[in-house]
PDB file of C-alpha atoms and ligand atoms in Angstrom:
ATOM      1  CA  MET A 226      -6.081 -14.060 -18.884  1.00 89.00           C
ATOM      2  CA  ARG A 227      -4.954 -17.310 -17.272  1.00 92.00           C
ATOM      3  CA  LEU A 228      -2.001 -17.647 -14.906  1.00 89.00           C
ATOM      4  CA  LYS A 229       0.056 -19.333 -17.617  1.00 90.00           C
ATOM      5  CA  ASP A 230      -0.507 -16.350 -19.965  1.00 90.00           C
ATOM      6  CA  LEU A 231       1.092 -13.855 -17.585  1.00 91.00           C
ATOM      7  CA  GLU A 232       4.607 -12.537 -17.959  1.00 83.00           C
ATOM      8  CA  ASP A 233       7.016 -14.542 -15.772  1.00 82.00           C
ATOM      9  CA  ARG A 234       8.655 -11.313 -14.706  1.00 82.00           C
ATOM     10  CA  GLY A 235       6.440  -8.304 -14.376  1.00 90.00           C
ATOM     11  CA  LEU A 236       7.461  -4.711 -13.810  1.00 97.00           C
ATOM     12  CA  TYR A 237       7.867  -5.042 -10.066  1.00 97.00           C
ATOM     13  CA  VAL A 238      11.375  -6.424 -10.244  1.00 95.00           C
ATOM     14  CA  SER A 239      13.313  -8.648  -7.845  1.00 92.00           C
ATOM     15  CA  GLY A 240      15.763  -7.406  -5.233  1.00 93.00           C
ATOM     16  CA  ASP A 241      13.526  -5.684  -2.731  1.00 96.00           C
ATOM     17  CA  SER A 242      14.120  -5.974   1.006  1.00 96.00           C
ATOM     18  CA  ALA A 243      10.762  -7.412   2.089  1.00 97.00           C
ATOM     19  CA  CYS A 244      10.746  -9.938   4.938  1.00 97.00           C
ATOM     20  CA  ALA A 245      10.694 -13.609   3.908  1.00 97.00           C
ATOM     21  CA  GLY A 246       7.063 -14.590   3.412  1.00 97.00           C
ATOM     22  CA  CYS A 247       5.792 -10.997   3.011  1.00 97.00           C
ATOM     23  CA  MET A 248       2.616 -11.159   0.993  1.00 98.00           C
ATOM     24  CA  ALA A 249       2.626  -7.472   0.054  1.00 98.00           C
ATOM     25  CA  ALA A 250       5.659  -8.116  -2.170  1.00 96.00           C
ATOM     26  CA  ASN A 251       3.899 -11.085  -3.735  1.00 96.00           C
ATOM     27  CA  ILE A 252       0.800  -8.944  -4.366  1.00 97.00           C
ATOM     28  CA  ALA A 253       2.912  -6.199  -6.010  1.00 97.00           C
ATOM     29  CA  ILE A 254       4.627  -8.753  -8.270  1.00 96.00           C
ATOM     30  CA  ASN A 255       1.327 -10.247  -9.400  1.00 96.00           C
ATOM     31  CA  ILE A 256      -0.370  -6.887  -9.901  1.00 97.00           C
ATOM     32  CA  MET A 257       2.428  -5.732 -12.186  1.00 97.00           C
ATOM     33  CA  ARG A 258       2.400  -9.006 -14.143  1.00 96.00           C
ATOM     34  CA  ILE A 259      -1.189  -8.115 -15.020  1.00 97.00           C
ATOM     35  CA  LEU A 260      -1.113  -4.314 -15.368  1.00 97.00           C
ATOM     36  CA  GLY A 261       2.018  -4.099 -17.541  1.00 96.00           C
ATOM     37  CA  LYS A 262       3.917  -1.074 -18.738  1.00 96.00           C
ATOM     38  CA  ASN A 263       1.107   1.412 -19.378  1.00 97.00           C
ATOM     39  CA  THR A 264       0.905   2.057 -15.668  1.00 98.00           C
ATOM     40  CA  ILE A 265       1.889   4.890 -13.357  1.00 98.00           C
ATOM     41  CA  GLY A 266       2.293   3.732  -9.767  1.00 98.00           C
ATOM     42  CA  SER A 267       2.223   5.426  -6.413  1.00 98.00           C
ATOM     43  CA  VAL A 268       2.860   4.090  -2.898  1.00 98.00           C
ATOM     44  CA  PRO A 269       2.506   6.018   0.387  1.00 98.00           C
ATOM     45  CA  PRO A 270       4.613   5.435   3.515  1.00 98.00           C
ATOM     46  CA  SER A 271       4.194   1.754   4.468  1.00 98.00           C
ATOM     47  CA  CYS A 272       6.230  -1.459   4.404  1.00 98.00           C
ATOM     48  CA  MET A 273       5.728  -1.481   0.628  1.00 98.00           C
ATOM     49  CA  SER A 274       7.406   1.897   0.205  1.00 97.00           C
ATOM     50  CA  VAL A 275      10.227   0.974   2.554  1.00 97.00           C
ATOM     51  CA  PHE A 276      11.177  -2.336   0.968  1.00 97.00           C
ATOM     52  CA  GLY A 277      10.336  -1.479  -2.646  1.00 97.00           C
ATOM     53  CA  SER A 278      11.725   2.016  -3.080  1.00 94.00           C
ATOM     54  CA  ILE A 279      14.771   2.772  -1.001  1.00 87.00           C
ATOM     55  CA  PHE A 280      16.772   5.493  -2.699  1.00 87.00           C
ATOM     56  CA  PRO A 281      18.685   5.024  -4.965  1.00 91.00           C
ATOM     57  CA  LYS A 282      16.964   1.693  -5.740  1.00 92.00           C
ATOM     58  CA  LEU A 283      13.442   1.288  -7.124  1.00 96.00           C
ATOM     59  CA  ASN A 284      11.776  -2.058  -7.697  1.00 97.00           C
ATOM     60  CA  TRP A 285       8.995  -0.528  -9.797  1.00 97.00           C
ATOM     61  CA  ASP A 286      10.018  -0.466 -13.459  1.00 97.00           C
ATOM     62  CA  ILE A 287       7.318   2.108 -14.237  1.00 98.00           C
ATOM     63  CA  PRO A 288       6.914   5.841 -13.503  1.00 98.00           C
ATOM     64  CA  TYR A 289       6.527   5.918  -9.735  1.00 97.00           C
ATOM     65  CA  PHE A 290       5.526   8.506  -7.152  1.00 96.00           C
ATOM     66  CA  HIS A 291       6.083   8.378  -3.429  1.00 94.00           C
ATOM     67  CA  MET A 292       3.669  10.698  -1.648  1.00 92.00           C
ATOM     68  CA  GLN A 293       2.591  11.420   1.910  1.00 96.00           C
ATOM     69  CA  PHE A 294       0.848   8.920   4.134  1.00 97.00           C
ATOM     70  CA  SER A 295      -2.589  10.510   3.934  1.00 97.00           C
ATOM     71  CA  ASN A 296      -3.008  11.351   0.282  1.00 97.00           C
ATOM     72  CA  THR A 297      -2.730   8.343  -2.012  1.00 98.00           C
ATOM     73  CA  ALA A 298      -6.134   8.925  -3.594  1.00 98.00           C
ATOM     74  CA  SER A 299      -5.555  12.660  -4.153  1.00 98.00           C
ATOM     75  CA  THR A 300      -2.127  12.008  -5.664  1.00 98.00           C
ATOM     76  CA  LEU A 301      -3.682   9.491  -8.057  1.00 98.00           C
ATOM     77  CA  THR A 302      -6.451  11.990  -8.802  1.00 98.00           C
ATOM     78  CA  GLY A 303      -3.918  14.673  -9.737  1.00 98.00           C
ATOM     79  CA  ILE A 304      -1.967  12.336 -12.009  1.00 98.00           C
ATOM     80  CA  SER A 305      -5.120  11.038 -13.649  1.00 98.00           C
ATOM     81  CA  ARG A 306      -6.510  14.547 -14.310  1.00 98.00           C
ATOM     82  CA  ALA A 307      -3.167  15.731 -15.708  1.00 98.00           C
ATOM     83  CA  LEU A 308      -3.142  12.779 -18.122  1.00 98.00           C
ATOM     84  CA  LYS A 309      -6.681  13.668 -19.163  1.00 98.00           C
ATOM     85  CA  VAL A 310      -5.618  17.221 -19.988  1.00 98.00           C
ATOM     86  CA  GLN A 311      -2.833  15.732 -22.104  1.00 98.00           C
ATOM     87  CA  GLY A 312      -5.353  13.558 -23.948  1.00 98.00           C
ATOM     88  CA  LYS A 313      -3.784  10.315 -22.684  1.00 97.00           C
ATOM     89  CA  ASP A 314      -6.542   7.896 -21.808  1.00 93.00           C
ATOM     90  CA  ASP A 315      -4.768   4.538 -22.029  1.00 96.00           C
ATOM     91  CA  ILE A 316      -2.654   4.763 -18.865  1.00 98.00           C
ATOM     92  CA  VAL A 317      -3.663   3.040 -15.645  1.00 98.00           C
ATOM     93  CA  VAL A 318      -3.066   5.268 -12.616  1.00 98.00           C
ATOM     94  CA  MET A 319      -2.563   2.807  -9.783  1.00 98.00           C
ATOM     95  CA  GLY A 320      -1.903   3.265  -6.073  1.00 98.00           C
ATOM     96  CA  LEU A 321      -0.862   0.530  -3.676  1.00 98.00           C
ATOM     97  CA  ALA A 322      -1.389   1.431  -0.032  1.00 98.00           C
ATOM     98  CA  GLY A 323      -1.558  -0.354   3.308  1.00 98.00           C
ATOM     99  CA  ASP A 324      -4.649  -0.685   5.469  1.00 98.00           C
ATOM    100  CA  GLY A 325      -3.615   2.219   7.730  1.00 98.00           C
ATOM    101  CA  GLY A 326      -2.916   4.453   4.730  1.00 98.00           C
ATOM    102  CA  THR A 327      -6.270   3.463   3.252  1.00 98.00           C
ATOM    103  CA  GLY A 328      -8.834   3.017   5.987  1.00 98.00           C
ATOM    104  CA  ASP A 329      -7.531   5.460   8.595  1.00 98.00           C
ATOM    105  CA  ILE A 330      -5.385   8.410   7.569  1.00 98.00           C
ATOM    106  CA  GLY A 331      -6.211   8.187   3.837  1.00 98.00           C
ATOM    107  CA  LEU A 332      -9.930   7.598   4.192  1.00 98.00           C
ATOM    108  CA  GLN A 333     -11.110  11.142   3.543  1.00 98.00           C
ATOM    109  CA  ASP A 334      -9.475  11.529   0.142  1.00 97.00           C
ATOM    110  CA  LEU A 335     -10.357   7.946  -0.770  1.00 98.00           C
ATOM    111  CA  SER A 336     -13.977   8.823  -0.025  1.00 98.00           C
ATOM    112  CA  ALA A 337     -13.823  12.011  -2.099  1.00 98.00           C
ATOM    113  CA  ALA A 338     -12.227  10.207  -5.057  1.00 98.00           C
ATOM    114  CA  ALA A 339     -14.884   7.480  -4.918  1.00 98.00           C
ATOM    115  CA  GLN A 340     -17.686  10.021  -4.778  1.00 98.00           C
ATOM    116  CA  ARG A 341     -16.285  11.991  -7.739  1.00 98.00           C
ATOM    117  CA  ASP A 342     -15.625   8.750  -9.654  1.00 98.00           C
ATOM    118  CA  GLU A 343     -12.016   9.722 -10.316  1.00 98.00           C
ATOM    119  CA  ASN A 344     -10.364   7.575 -12.980  1.00 98.00           C
ATOM    120  CA  ILE A 345      -7.981   5.706 -10.669  1.00 98.00           C
ATOM    121  CA  LEU A 346      -7.190   2.162  -9.564  1.00 99.00           C
ATOM    122  CA  TYR A 347      -6.627   2.066  -5.809  1.00 99.00           C
ATOM    123  CA  ILE A 348      -5.314  -1.200  -4.373  1.00 99.00           C
ATOM    124  CA  CYS A 349      -5.073  -1.751  -0.632  1.00 99.00           C
ATOM    125  CA  TYR A 350      -2.909  -4.541   0.721  1.00 98.00           C
ATOM    126  CA  ASN A 351      -4.516  -5.172   4.053  1.00 98.00           C
ATOM    127  CA  ASN A 352      -2.095  -6.704   6.548  1.00 98.00           C
ATOM    128  CA  GLN A 353      -4.354  -5.582   9.378  1.00 98.00           C
ATOM    129  CA  ALA A 354      -1.975  -3.293  11.311  1.00 98.00           C
ATOM    130  CA  TYR A 355       0.556  -0.497  11.010  1.00 98.00           C
ATOM    131  CA  GLU A 356       3.312  -3.035  10.403  1.00 98.00           C
ATOM    132  CA  ASN A 357       6.065  -0.765   9.111  1.00 97.00           C
ATOM    133  CA  THR A 358       6.279   1.331  12.250  1.00 98.00           C
ATOM    134  CA  GLY A 359       6.297  -1.606  14.666  1.00 98.00           C
ATOM    135  CA  ILE A 360       2.901  -3.358  14.617  1.00 98.00           C
ATOM    136  CA  GLN A 361       0.469  -0.819  16.043  1.00 98.00           C
ATOM    137  CA  ALA A 362      -3.278  -1.539  15.754  1.00 98.00           C
ATOM    138  CA  SER A 363      -4.990   0.103  12.772  1.00 98.00           C
ATOM    139  CA  GLY A 364      -8.682   0.474  12.014  1.00 98.00           C
ATOM    140  CA  GLN A 365      -8.422  -2.881  10.229  1.00 98.00           C
ATOM    141  CA  THR A 366      -6.875  -4.886  13.047  1.00 98.00           C
ATOM    142  CA  PRO A 367      -9.118  -7.824  13.962  1.00 98.00           C
ATOM    143  CA  TYR A 368     -11.010  -8.169  17.211  1.00 98.00           C
ATOM    144  CA  ALA A 369      -8.967  -9.798  20.000  1.00 98.00           C
ATOM    145  CA  SER A 370      -5.726  -9.570  18.029  1.00 98.00           C
ATOM    146  CA  TRP A 371      -2.487  -8.771  19.797  1.00 98.00           C
ATOM    147  CA  SER A 372      -0.549  -5.740  18.574  1.00 98.00           C
ATOM    148  CA  ASN A 373       1.966  -3.476  20.277  1.00 98.00           C
ATOM    149  CA  THR A 374      -0.813  -0.994  21.085  1.00 98.00           C
ATOM    150  CA  THR A 375      -3.295  -3.724  22.091  1.00 97.00           C
ATOM    151  CA  PRO A 376      -1.108  -5.858  24.357  1.00 96.00           C
ATOM    152  CA  ILE A 377      -2.265  -8.931  26.247  1.00 96.00           C
ATOM    153  CA  ILE A 378      -1.647  -7.649  29.764  1.00 91.00           C
ATOM    154  CA  ASN A 379      -3.773  -7.168  32.878  1.00 87.00           C
ATOM    155  CA  GLY A 380      -6.537  -9.392  31.518  1.00 83.00           C
ATOM    156  CA  HIS A 381      -6.921  -7.425  28.251  1.00 89.00           C
ATOM    157  CA  ILE A 382      -8.123  -9.442  25.275  1.00 93.00           C
ATOM    158  CA  GLY A 383      -6.038  -7.594  22.697  1.00 97.00           C
ATOM    159  CA  ASN A 384      -7.832  -5.337  20.231  1.00 98.00           C
ATOM    160  CA  PRO A 385     -11.324  -4.509  21.570  1.00 97.00           C
ATOM    161  CA  ASN A 386     -12.572  -3.142  18.206  1.00 97.00           C
ATOM    162  CA  PHE A 387     -13.924  -4.784  15.067  1.00 97.00           C
ATOM    163  CA  PRO A 388     -12.246  -3.930  11.766  1.00 97.00           C
ATOM    164  CA  LYS A 389     -13.741  -1.272   9.497  1.00 98.00           C
ATOM    165  CA  ASP A 390     -15.291  -2.737   6.374  1.00 98.00           C
ATOM    166  CA  ILE A 391     -13.789  -0.473   3.696  1.00 98.00           C
ATOM    167  CA  PRO A 392     -15.356  -2.287   0.698  1.00 98.00           C
ATOM    168  CA  ARG A 393     -18.788  -1.770   2.261  1.00 98.00           C
ATOM    169  CA  ILE A 394     -18.009   1.901   2.964  1.00 98.00           C
ATOM    170  CA  LEU A 395     -17.043   2.364  -0.691  1.00 98.00           C
ATOM    171  CA  MET A 396     -20.104   0.499  -1.932  1.00 97.00           C
ATOM    172  CA  ALA A 397     -22.121   3.056   0.020  1.00 96.00           C
ATOM    173  CA  HIS A 398     -20.459   5.667  -2.252  1.00 97.00           C
ATOM    174  CA  ASP A 399     -21.862   3.815  -5.296  1.00 96.00           C
ATOM    175  CA  ALA A 400     -18.250   3.385  -6.414  1.00 97.00           C
ATOM    176  CA  THR A 401     -17.783   2.113  -9.961  1.00 98.00           C
ATOM    177  CA  TYR A 402     -15.831  -1.012  -8.959  1.00 98.00           C
ATOM    178  CA  VAL A 403     -15.080  -2.478  -5.544  1.00 98.00           C
ATOM    179  CA  ALA A 404     -13.566  -5.937  -5.074  1.00 98.00           C
ATOM    180  CA  THR A 405     -11.615  -8.074  -2.645  1.00 98.00           C
ATOM    181  CA  VAL A 406      -8.980 -10.671  -3.515  1.00 98.00           C
ATOM    182  CA  SER A 407      -6.843 -13.370  -1.960  1.00 98.00           C
ATOM    183  CA  THR A 408      -3.721 -14.602  -3.736  1.00 97.00           C
ATOM    184  CA  ALA A 409      -4.789 -18.161  -2.835  1.00 97.00           C
ATOM    185  CA  TYR A 410      -7.541 -17.764  -5.457  1.00 98.00           C
ATOM    186  CA  ILE A 411      -5.190 -16.570  -8.145  1.00 97.00           C
ATOM    187  CA  GLN A 412      -7.581 -16.878 -11.088  1.00 97.00           C
ATOM    188  CA  ASP A 413     -10.121 -14.721  -9.256  1.00 98.00           C
ATOM    189  CA  PHE A 414      -7.259 -12.314  -8.437  1.00 98.00           C
ATOM    190  CA  ILE A 415      -6.170 -12.114 -12.092  1.00 98.00           C
ATOM    191  CA  SER A 416      -9.650 -11.589 -13.456  1.00 97.00           C
ATOM    192  CA  LYS A 417     -10.455  -8.796 -10.996  1.00 98.00           C
ATOM    193  CA  ILE A 418      -7.186  -6.894 -11.561  1.00 98.00           C
ATOM    194  CA  GLU A 419      -7.593  -7.361 -15.308  1.00 98.00           C
ATOM    195  CA  LYS A 420     -11.186  -6.159 -15.208  1.00 98.00           C
ATOM    196  CA  ALA A 421     -10.182  -3.117 -13.155  1.00 98.00           C
ATOM    197  CA  LYS A 422      -7.311  -2.411 -15.564  1.00 98.00           C
ATOM    198  CA  ASN A 423      -9.720  -2.243 -18.471  1.00 98.00           C
ATOM    199  CA  MET A 424     -12.379  -0.158 -16.747  1.00 98.00           C
ATOM    200  CA  LYS A 425     -12.614   3.601 -16.366  1.00 98.00           C
ATOM    201  CA  GLY A 426     -13.645   5.444 -13.227  1.00 98.00           C
ATOM    202  CA  PHE A 427     -12.961   4.777  -9.578  1.00 98.00           C
ATOM    203  CA  ARG A 428     -11.809   1.224  -8.904  1.00 98.00           C
ATOM    204  CA  TYR A 429     -10.871  -0.194  -5.498  1.00 98.00           C
ATOM    205  CA  ILE A 430      -9.414  -3.629  -4.816  1.00 99.00           C
ATOM    206  CA  GLU A 431      -8.468  -4.887  -1.365  1.00 99.00           C
ATOM    207  CA  ALA A 432      -6.090  -7.825  -0.962  1.00 98.00           C
ATOM    208  CA  LEU A 433      -5.612  -9.770   2.241  1.00 98.00           C
ATOM    209  CA  SER A 434      -1.890  -9.557   2.939  1.00 98.00           C
ATOM    210  CA  VAL A 435      -0.132 -11.732   5.472  1.00 98.00           C
ATOM    211  CA  CYS A 436       2.584 -10.081   7.568  1.00 98.00           C
ATOM    212  CA  THR A 437       4.860 -12.652   9.198  1.00 98.00           C
ATOM    213  CA  SER A 438       6.050 -10.320  11.983  1.00 98.00           C
ATOM    214  CA  GLY A 439       2.677  -8.757  12.775  1.00 98.00           C
ATOM    215  CA  TRP A 440       0.734 -11.992  12.590  1.00 98.00           C
ATOM    216  CA  LYS A 441       3.573 -13.838  14.361  1.00 98.00           C
ATOM    217  CA  ILE A 442       3.679 -16.720  11.922  1.00 98.00           C
ATOM    218  CA  PRO A 443       6.378 -18.813  10.250  1.00 98.00           C
ATOM    219  CA  SER A 444       7.306 -17.358   6.860  1.00 97.00           C
ATOM    220  CA  GLN A 445       6.011 -20.291   4.790  1.00 97.00           C
ATOM    221  CA  ILE A 446       2.375 -20.488   5.943  1.00 98.00           C
ATOM    222  CA  GLY A 447       1.034 -17.235   4.460  1.00 98.00           C
ATOM    223  CA  PRO A 448      -0.412 -18.777   1.272  1.00 97.00           C
ATOM    224  CA  LYS A 449      -2.196 -21.413   3.363  1.00 98.00           C
ATOM    225  CA  LEU A 450      -3.626 -18.764   5.713  1.00 98.00           C
ATOM    226  CA  VAL A 451      -5.090 -16.601   2.951  1.00 98.00           C
ATOM    227  CA  LYS A 452      -6.843 -19.707   1.637  1.00 98.00           C
ATOM    228  CA  GLU A 453      -8.199 -20.634   5.061  1.00 98.00           C
ATOM    229  CA  ALA A 454      -9.282 -17.018   5.551  1.00 98.00           C
ATOM    230  CA  VAL A 455     -11.729 -17.433   2.662  1.00 98.00           C
ATOM    231  CA  LYS A 456     -12.861 -20.916   3.770  1.00 98.00           C
ATOM    232  CA  THR A 457     -13.671 -19.737   7.284  1.00 98.00           C
ATOM    233  CA  GLY A 458     -15.522 -16.625   6.084  1.00 98.00           C
ATOM    234  CA  TYR A 459     -12.933 -14.379   7.761  1.00 98.00           C
ATOM    235  CA  TRP A 460     -12.175 -12.860   4.329  1.00 98.00           C
ATOM    236  CA  ILE A 461     -15.081 -12.451   1.901  1.00 98.00           C
ATOM    237  CA  LEU A 462     -14.354 -12.672  -1.825  1.00 98.00           C
ATOM    238  CA  MET A 463     -16.686 -10.198  -3.524  1.00 98.00           C
ATOM    239  CA  GLU A 464     -16.956  -7.742  -6.368  1.00 98.00           C
ATOM    240  CA  CYS A 465     -19.375  -4.899  -6.866  1.00 97.00           C
ATOM    241  CA  GLU A 466     -19.521  -3.545 -10.382  1.00 96.00           C
ATOM    242  CA  LYS A 467     -21.637  -0.456 -10.968  1.00 94.00           C
ATOM    243  CA  GLY A 468     -23.775  -1.269  -7.959  1.00 93.00           C
ATOM    244  CA  LYS A 469     -24.219  -5.003  -8.644  1.00 94.00           C
ATOM    245  CA  LEU A 470     -22.665  -7.097  -5.920  1.00 97.00           C
ATOM    246  CA  THR A 471     -21.473 -10.661  -6.530  1.00 97.00           C
ATOM    247  CA  LEU A 472     -20.138 -12.934  -3.807  1.00 98.00           C
ATOM    248  CA  ASN A 473     -17.498 -15.054  -5.498  1.00 98.00           C
ATOM    249  CA  LYS A 474     -17.117 -17.883  -2.999  1.00 98.00           C
ATOM    250  CA  THR A 475     -19.422 -19.180  -0.289  1.00 98.00           C
ATOM    251  CA  PRO A 476     -17.428 -19.935   2.860  1.00 98.00           C
ATOM    252  CA  GLU A 477     -17.624 -23.287   4.605  1.00 98.00           C
ATOM    253  CA  PHE A 478     -17.643 -21.461   7.977  1.00 98.00           C
ATOM    254  CA  THR A 479     -15.403 -24.179   9.437  1.00 97.00           C
ATOM    255  CA  GLY A 480     -11.905 -24.302  10.919  1.00 98.00           C
ATOM    256  CA  LEU A 481     -11.949 -20.832  12.487  1.00 98.00           C
ATOM    257  CA  LYS A 482     -10.271 -21.895  15.729  1.00 98.00           C
ATOM    258  CA  GLU A 483      -7.464 -23.709  13.899  1.00 98.00           C
ATOM    259  CA  PHE A 484      -7.029 -20.739  11.553  1.00 98.00           C
ATOM    260  CA  LEU A 485      -6.711 -18.272  14.434  1.00 98.00           C
ATOM    261  CA  LEU A 486      -4.443 -20.434  16.568  1.00 98.00           C
ATOM    262  CA  LYS A 487      -1.907 -20.796  13.757  1.00 98.00           C
ATOM    263  CA  GLN A 488      -1.224 -17.081  14.303  1.00 98.00           C
ATOM    264  CA  GLY A 489       0.792 -15.922  17.304  1.00 98.00           C
ATOM    265  CA  ARG A 490      -1.235 -12.697  17.446  1.00 98.00           C
ATOM    266  CA  PHE A 491      -4.241 -14.822  18.533  1.00 98.00           C
ATOM    267  CA  ILE A 492      -2.408 -17.374  20.663  1.00 96.00           C
ATOM    268  CA  HIS A 493      -3.980 -16.045  23.877  1.00 96.00           C
ATOM    269  CA  ILE A 494      -7.526 -16.234  22.519  1.00 97.00           C
ATOM    270  CA  LYS A 495     -10.279 -17.924  24.549  1.00 96.00           C
ATOM    271  CA  ASP A 496     -13.210 -19.913  23.200  1.00 97.00           C
ATOM    272  CA  GLU A 497     -15.700 -17.156  24.037  1.00 97.00           C
ATOM    273  CA  GLU A 498     -13.718 -14.638  21.952  1.00 97.00           C
ATOM    274  CA  ILE A 499     -13.574 -17.106  19.058  1.00 98.00           C
ATOM    275  CA  GLU A 500     -17.344 -17.343  19.379  1.00 98.00           C
ATOM    276  CA  VAL A 501     -17.606 -13.527  19.148  1.00 98.00           C
ATOM    277  CA  ILE A 502     -15.476 -13.551  15.982  1.00 98.00           C
ATOM    278  CA  ALA A 503     -17.545 -16.429  14.514  1.00 98.00           C
ATOM    279  CA  LYS A 504     -20.758 -14.452  15.126  1.00 98.00           C
ATOM    280  CA  HIS A 505     -19.238 -11.339  13.568  1.00 98.00           C
ATOM    281  CA  ILE A 506     -18.215 -13.356  10.494  1.00 98.00           C
ATOM    282  CA  LYS A 507     -21.734 -14.770  10.093  1.00 98.00           C
ATOM    283  CA  ARG A 508     -23.352 -11.364  10.589  1.00 98.00           C
ATOM    284  CA  ARG A 509     -21.057  -9.751   8.035  1.00 98.00           C
ATOM    285  CA  TRP A 510     -21.743 -12.539   5.535  1.00 98.00           C
ATOM    286  CA  ASN A 511     -25.496 -12.082   6.008  1.00 98.00           C
ATOM    287  CA  ILE A 512     -25.159  -8.344   5.356  1.00 98.00           C
ATOM    288  CA  TYR A 513     -23.228  -9.025   2.139  1.00 98.00           C
ATOM    289  CA  LYS A 514     -25.779 -11.693   1.163  1.00 97.00           C
ATOM    290  CA  SER A 515     -28.633  -9.234   1.613  1.00 96.00           C
ATOM    291  CA  LEU A 516     -26.772  -6.623  -0.450  1.00 96.00           C
ATOM    292  CA  GLU A 517     -26.320  -9.225  -3.191  1.00 95.00           C
ATOM    293  CA  GLN A 518     -30.034  -9.974  -3.102  1.00 93.00           C
ATOM    294  CA  ALA A 519     -30.744  -6.237  -3.304  1.00 90.00           C
ATOM    295  CA  ASN A 520     -29.302  -6.377  -6.853  1.00 82.00           C
ATOM    296  CA  HIS A 521     -32.716  -7.566  -7.947  1.00 71.00           C
ATOM    297  CA  PHE A 522     -34.651  -4.630  -6.504  1.00 68.00           C
ATOM    298  CA  ASP A 523     -34.231  -2.481  -9.587  1.00 64.00           C
ATOM    299  CA  GLU A 524     -35.004  -5.268 -12.089  1.00 60.00           C
TER     300      GLU A 524
HETATM  301  C1  TPP B 144       1.484  11.708   8.696  1.00 66.37           C
HETATM  302  C2  TPP B 144       2.291  10.514   9.028  1.00 66.37           C
HETATM  303  N1  TPP B 144       2.058   9.853  10.194  1.00 66.37           N
HETATM  304  C3  TPP B 144       2.772   8.750  10.491  1.00 66.37           C
HETATM  305  C4  TPP B 144       3.735   8.295   9.636  1.00 66.37           C
HETATM  306  C5  TPP B 144       4.556   7.097  10.050  1.00 66.37           C
HETATM  307  N2  TPP B 144       4.201   5.908   9.319  1.00 66.37           N
HETATM  308  C6  TPP B 144       4.859   5.534   8.206  1.00 66.37           C
HETATM  309  S1  TPP B 144       4.333   4.067   7.596  1.00 66.37           S
HETATM  310  C7  TPP B 144       3.214   3.893   8.852  1.00 66.37           C
HETATM  311  C8  TPP B 144       2.373   2.657   8.982  1.00 66.37           C
HETATM  312  C9  TPP B 144       1.701   2.253   7.711  1.00 66.37           C
HETATM  313  O1  TPP B 144       0.714   1.294   7.958  1.00 66.37           O
HETATM  314  P1  TPP B 144      -0.068   0.689   6.756  1.00 66.37           P
HETATM  315  O2  TPP B 144      -0.624   1.744   5.891  1.00 66.37           O
HETATM  316  O3  TPP B 144      -1.045  -0.308   7.286  1.00 66.37           O
HETATM  317  O4  TPP B 144       1.081  -0.072   5.917  1.00 66.37           O
HETATM  318  P2  TPP B 144       2.056  -1.250   6.451  1.00 66.37           P
HETATM  319  O5  TPP B 144       3.191  -0.592   7.145  1.00 66.37           O
HETATM  320  O6  TPP B 144       1.265  -2.102   7.367  1.00 66.37           O
HETATM  321  O7  TPP B 144       2.519  -1.968   5.246  1.00 66.37           O
HETATM  322  C10 TPP B 144       3.253   4.996   9.711  1.00 66.37           C
HETATM  323  C11 TPP B 144       2.410   5.139  10.927  1.00 66.37           C
HETATM  324  C12 TPP B 144       3.952   8.998   8.433  1.00 66.37           C
HETATM  325  N3  TPP B 144       4.854   8.595   7.527  1.00 66.37           N
HETATM  326  N4  TPP B 144       3.225  10.099   8.161  1.00 66.37           N
HETATM  327 MG1   MG B 145      -0.836  -2.364   7.387  1.00 66.37          MG
END
């Protein structure tokens, strides 16, 4: 499917209360333009649940479940198994969760679902912090980033930890499909969501999602940032289908300093910390590169 072939209005309908420039809303809109009506959706506590499903309104024009913070993957598992018992095999069971809901509190049932190859499509919009509850650092918050729990006081650099690499953790489960997307590469985005829609088994897609409040940026620069994120190597575009990894775009590895300094959460950053991030980016790319090369081991 090409962008021009998609429905103008999908089944995530207008009128939510997302902040101006929120990329999670944009991701939800585009996902639903691709998945269509044979979808059951589920969202755990997060910004997405707050702005897209405030009783008595619901922006999802599909059957929708709101569950607890920790159990997106088990909720999807239950729905998917119930549909199987009913003999319904043409419905996509999709969850859309934040990075905290996915990589921290929801990681254990995500892991179990991946291992058991449950027939679910799990999408994480990764805005790199617990944004909904006031910008606390999550396991996906970048190194040296400001957050309300990693403040820049008394000589602290911000977040001292490196983000967990959830796609790599799921690849280690031999998950059926693992991919990352950026809305700046919309054709890549469409083809991965469409592929996942038409596959069976455990599918995981992670989208980089700009948060204007958490990243401390003007509302209009999100689309530019998610493009630069790929160019700098900060966000790797990859897909791993049944164990075969493909890297979809080789970064230029340039413009990292400019990319970081456009974001207020990094405004304090020093050159030596940028150097640490640059090294981490290169190292991570090399790991992915070697995993891609490992595709050939069993040929
Ligand atoms: C068990 C439990 N702990 C804490 C919360 C409070 N809570 C609701 S949303 C949220 C943050 C969600 O972060 P993330 O999953 O990254 O989504 P985002 O808000 O960034 O969109 C927290 C801590 C909760 N609802 N349930
Ligand atoms: Mg988050």
